[in-house]
PDB file of C-alpha atoms in Angstrom:
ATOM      1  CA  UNK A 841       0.000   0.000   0.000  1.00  0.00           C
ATOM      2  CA  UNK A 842       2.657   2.482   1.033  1.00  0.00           C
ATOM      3  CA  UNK A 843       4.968   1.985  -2.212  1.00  0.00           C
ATOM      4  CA  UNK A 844       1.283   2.782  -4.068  1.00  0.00           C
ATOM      5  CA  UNK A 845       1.420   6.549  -2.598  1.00  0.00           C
ATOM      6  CA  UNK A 846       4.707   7.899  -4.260  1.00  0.00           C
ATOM      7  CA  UNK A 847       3.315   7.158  -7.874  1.00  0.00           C
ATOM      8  CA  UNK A 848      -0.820   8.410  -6.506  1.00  0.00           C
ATOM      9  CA  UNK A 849       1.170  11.828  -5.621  1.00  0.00           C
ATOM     10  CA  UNK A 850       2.916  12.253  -8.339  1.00  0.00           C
ATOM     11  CA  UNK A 851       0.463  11.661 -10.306  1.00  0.00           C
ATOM     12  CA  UNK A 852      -1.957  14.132  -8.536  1.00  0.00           C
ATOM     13  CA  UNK A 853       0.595  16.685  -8.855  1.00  0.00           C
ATOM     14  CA  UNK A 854       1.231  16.385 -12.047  1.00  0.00           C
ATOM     15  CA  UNK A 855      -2.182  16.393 -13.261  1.00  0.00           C
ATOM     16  CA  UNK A 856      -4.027  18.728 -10.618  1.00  0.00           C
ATOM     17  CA  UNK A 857      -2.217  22.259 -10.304  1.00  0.00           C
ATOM     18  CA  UNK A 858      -1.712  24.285  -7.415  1.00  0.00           C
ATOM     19  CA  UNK A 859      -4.606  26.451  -8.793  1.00  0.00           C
ATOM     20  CA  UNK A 860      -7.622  23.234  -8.389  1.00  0.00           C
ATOM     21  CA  UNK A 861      -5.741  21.915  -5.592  1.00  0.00           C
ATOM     22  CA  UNK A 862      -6.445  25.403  -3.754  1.00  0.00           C
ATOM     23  CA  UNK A 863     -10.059  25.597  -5.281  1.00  0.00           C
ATOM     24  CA  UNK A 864     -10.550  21.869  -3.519  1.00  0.00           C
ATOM     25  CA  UNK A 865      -8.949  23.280  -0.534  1.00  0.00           C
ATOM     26  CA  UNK A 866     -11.548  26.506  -0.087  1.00  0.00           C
ATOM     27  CA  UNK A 867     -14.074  23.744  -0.706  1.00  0.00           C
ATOM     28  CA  UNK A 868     -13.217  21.475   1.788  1.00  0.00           C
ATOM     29  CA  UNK A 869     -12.318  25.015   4.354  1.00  0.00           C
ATOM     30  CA  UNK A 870     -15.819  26.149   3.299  1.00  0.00           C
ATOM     31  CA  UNK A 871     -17.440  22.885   4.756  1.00  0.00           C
ATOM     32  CA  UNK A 872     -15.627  23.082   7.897  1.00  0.00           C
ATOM     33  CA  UNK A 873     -16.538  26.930   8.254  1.00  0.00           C
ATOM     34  CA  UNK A 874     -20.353  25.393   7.650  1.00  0.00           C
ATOM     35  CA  UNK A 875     -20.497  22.779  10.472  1.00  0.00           C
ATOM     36  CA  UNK A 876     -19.026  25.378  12.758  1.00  0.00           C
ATOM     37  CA  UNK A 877     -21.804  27.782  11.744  1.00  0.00           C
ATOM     38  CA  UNK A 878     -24.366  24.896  12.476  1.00  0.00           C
ATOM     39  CA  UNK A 879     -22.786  23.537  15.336  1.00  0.00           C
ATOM     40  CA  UNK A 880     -21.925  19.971  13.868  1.00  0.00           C
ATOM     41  CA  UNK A 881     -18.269  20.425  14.609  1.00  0.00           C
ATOM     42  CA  UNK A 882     -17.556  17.715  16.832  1.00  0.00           C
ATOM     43  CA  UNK A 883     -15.929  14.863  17.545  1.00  0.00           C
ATOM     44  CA  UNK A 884     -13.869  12.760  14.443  1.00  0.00           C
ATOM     45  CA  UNK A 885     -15.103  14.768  11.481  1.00  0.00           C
ATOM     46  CA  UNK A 886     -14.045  17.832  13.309  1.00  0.00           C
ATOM     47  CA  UNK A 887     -10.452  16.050  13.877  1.00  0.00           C
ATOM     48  CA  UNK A 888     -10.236  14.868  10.289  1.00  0.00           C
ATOM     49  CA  UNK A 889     -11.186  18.367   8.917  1.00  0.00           C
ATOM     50  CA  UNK A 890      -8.672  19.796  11.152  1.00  0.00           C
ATOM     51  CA  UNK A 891      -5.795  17.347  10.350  1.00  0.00           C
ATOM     52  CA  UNK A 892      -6.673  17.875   6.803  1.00  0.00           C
ATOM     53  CA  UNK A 893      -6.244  21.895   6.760  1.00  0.00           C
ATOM     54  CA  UNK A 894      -3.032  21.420   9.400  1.00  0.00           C
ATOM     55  CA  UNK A 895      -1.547  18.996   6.792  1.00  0.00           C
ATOM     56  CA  UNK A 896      -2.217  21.144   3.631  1.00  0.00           C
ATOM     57  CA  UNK A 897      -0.373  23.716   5.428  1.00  0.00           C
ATOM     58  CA  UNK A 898       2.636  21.580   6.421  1.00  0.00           C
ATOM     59  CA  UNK A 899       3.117  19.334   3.546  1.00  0.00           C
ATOM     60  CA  UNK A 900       1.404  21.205   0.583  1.00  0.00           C
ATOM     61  CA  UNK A 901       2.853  25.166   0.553  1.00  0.00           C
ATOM     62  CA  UNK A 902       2.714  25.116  -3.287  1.00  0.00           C
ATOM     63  CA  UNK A 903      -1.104  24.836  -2.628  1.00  0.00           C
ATOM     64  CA  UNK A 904      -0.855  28.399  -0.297  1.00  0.00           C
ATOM     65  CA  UNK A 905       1.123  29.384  -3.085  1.00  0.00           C
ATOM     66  CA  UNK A 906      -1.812  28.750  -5.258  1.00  0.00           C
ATOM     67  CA  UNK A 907      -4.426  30.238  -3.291  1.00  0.00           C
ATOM     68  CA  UNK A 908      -2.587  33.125  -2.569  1.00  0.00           C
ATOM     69  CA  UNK A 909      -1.390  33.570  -6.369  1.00  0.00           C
ATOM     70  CA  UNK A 910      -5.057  33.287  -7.159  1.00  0.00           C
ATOM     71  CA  UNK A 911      -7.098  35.347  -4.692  1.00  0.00           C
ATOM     72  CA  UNK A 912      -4.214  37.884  -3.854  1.00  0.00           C
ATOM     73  CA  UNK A 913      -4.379  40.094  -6.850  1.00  0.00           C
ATOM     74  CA  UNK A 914      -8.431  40.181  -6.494  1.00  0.00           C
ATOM     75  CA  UNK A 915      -8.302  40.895  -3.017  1.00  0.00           C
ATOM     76  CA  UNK A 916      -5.696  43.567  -2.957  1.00  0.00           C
ATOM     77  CA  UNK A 917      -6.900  45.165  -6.414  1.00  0.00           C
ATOM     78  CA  UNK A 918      -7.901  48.660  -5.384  1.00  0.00           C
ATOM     79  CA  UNK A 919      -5.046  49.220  -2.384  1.00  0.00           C
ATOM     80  CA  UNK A 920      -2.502  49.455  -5.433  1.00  0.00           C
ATOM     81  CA  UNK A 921      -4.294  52.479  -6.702  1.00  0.00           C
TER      82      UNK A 921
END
């Protein structure tokens, strides 16, 4: 199983960019931010979201690259006026 996760990587890398990789992020983000609005947050699912937004951060930069490349420019449009 773990020599099948090298090639699964690569591949994902290679054929999802940092720019739908940070799209899928926001997605998943955008649930979590919903069960916290609705109060569902707990227990395993709240863990796993966690984990999953703690290991984007750690292991995946070139996906904060991607968000940032992406919403950065919208977002900070009119201050460079």
């Amino acid at each position: 199983m773990i020599l099948l996760l090298g090639p699964i990587q690569e591949l994902q890398r290679n054929i999802l960019g940092p720019e739908i990789q940070a799209f899928f992020f926001l997605v998943v983000a955008g649930l979590c931010a919903w069960l916290v609005w609705k109060r569902q947050f707990i227990g395993l699912l709240g863990f796993l979201c966690l984990s999953f937004i703690a290991g984007i951060f750690i292991y995946r930069p070139d996906i904060i690259q991607g968000i940032a490349e992406t919403i950065g420019p919208t977002l900070f449009r009119d201050w460079n006026k």
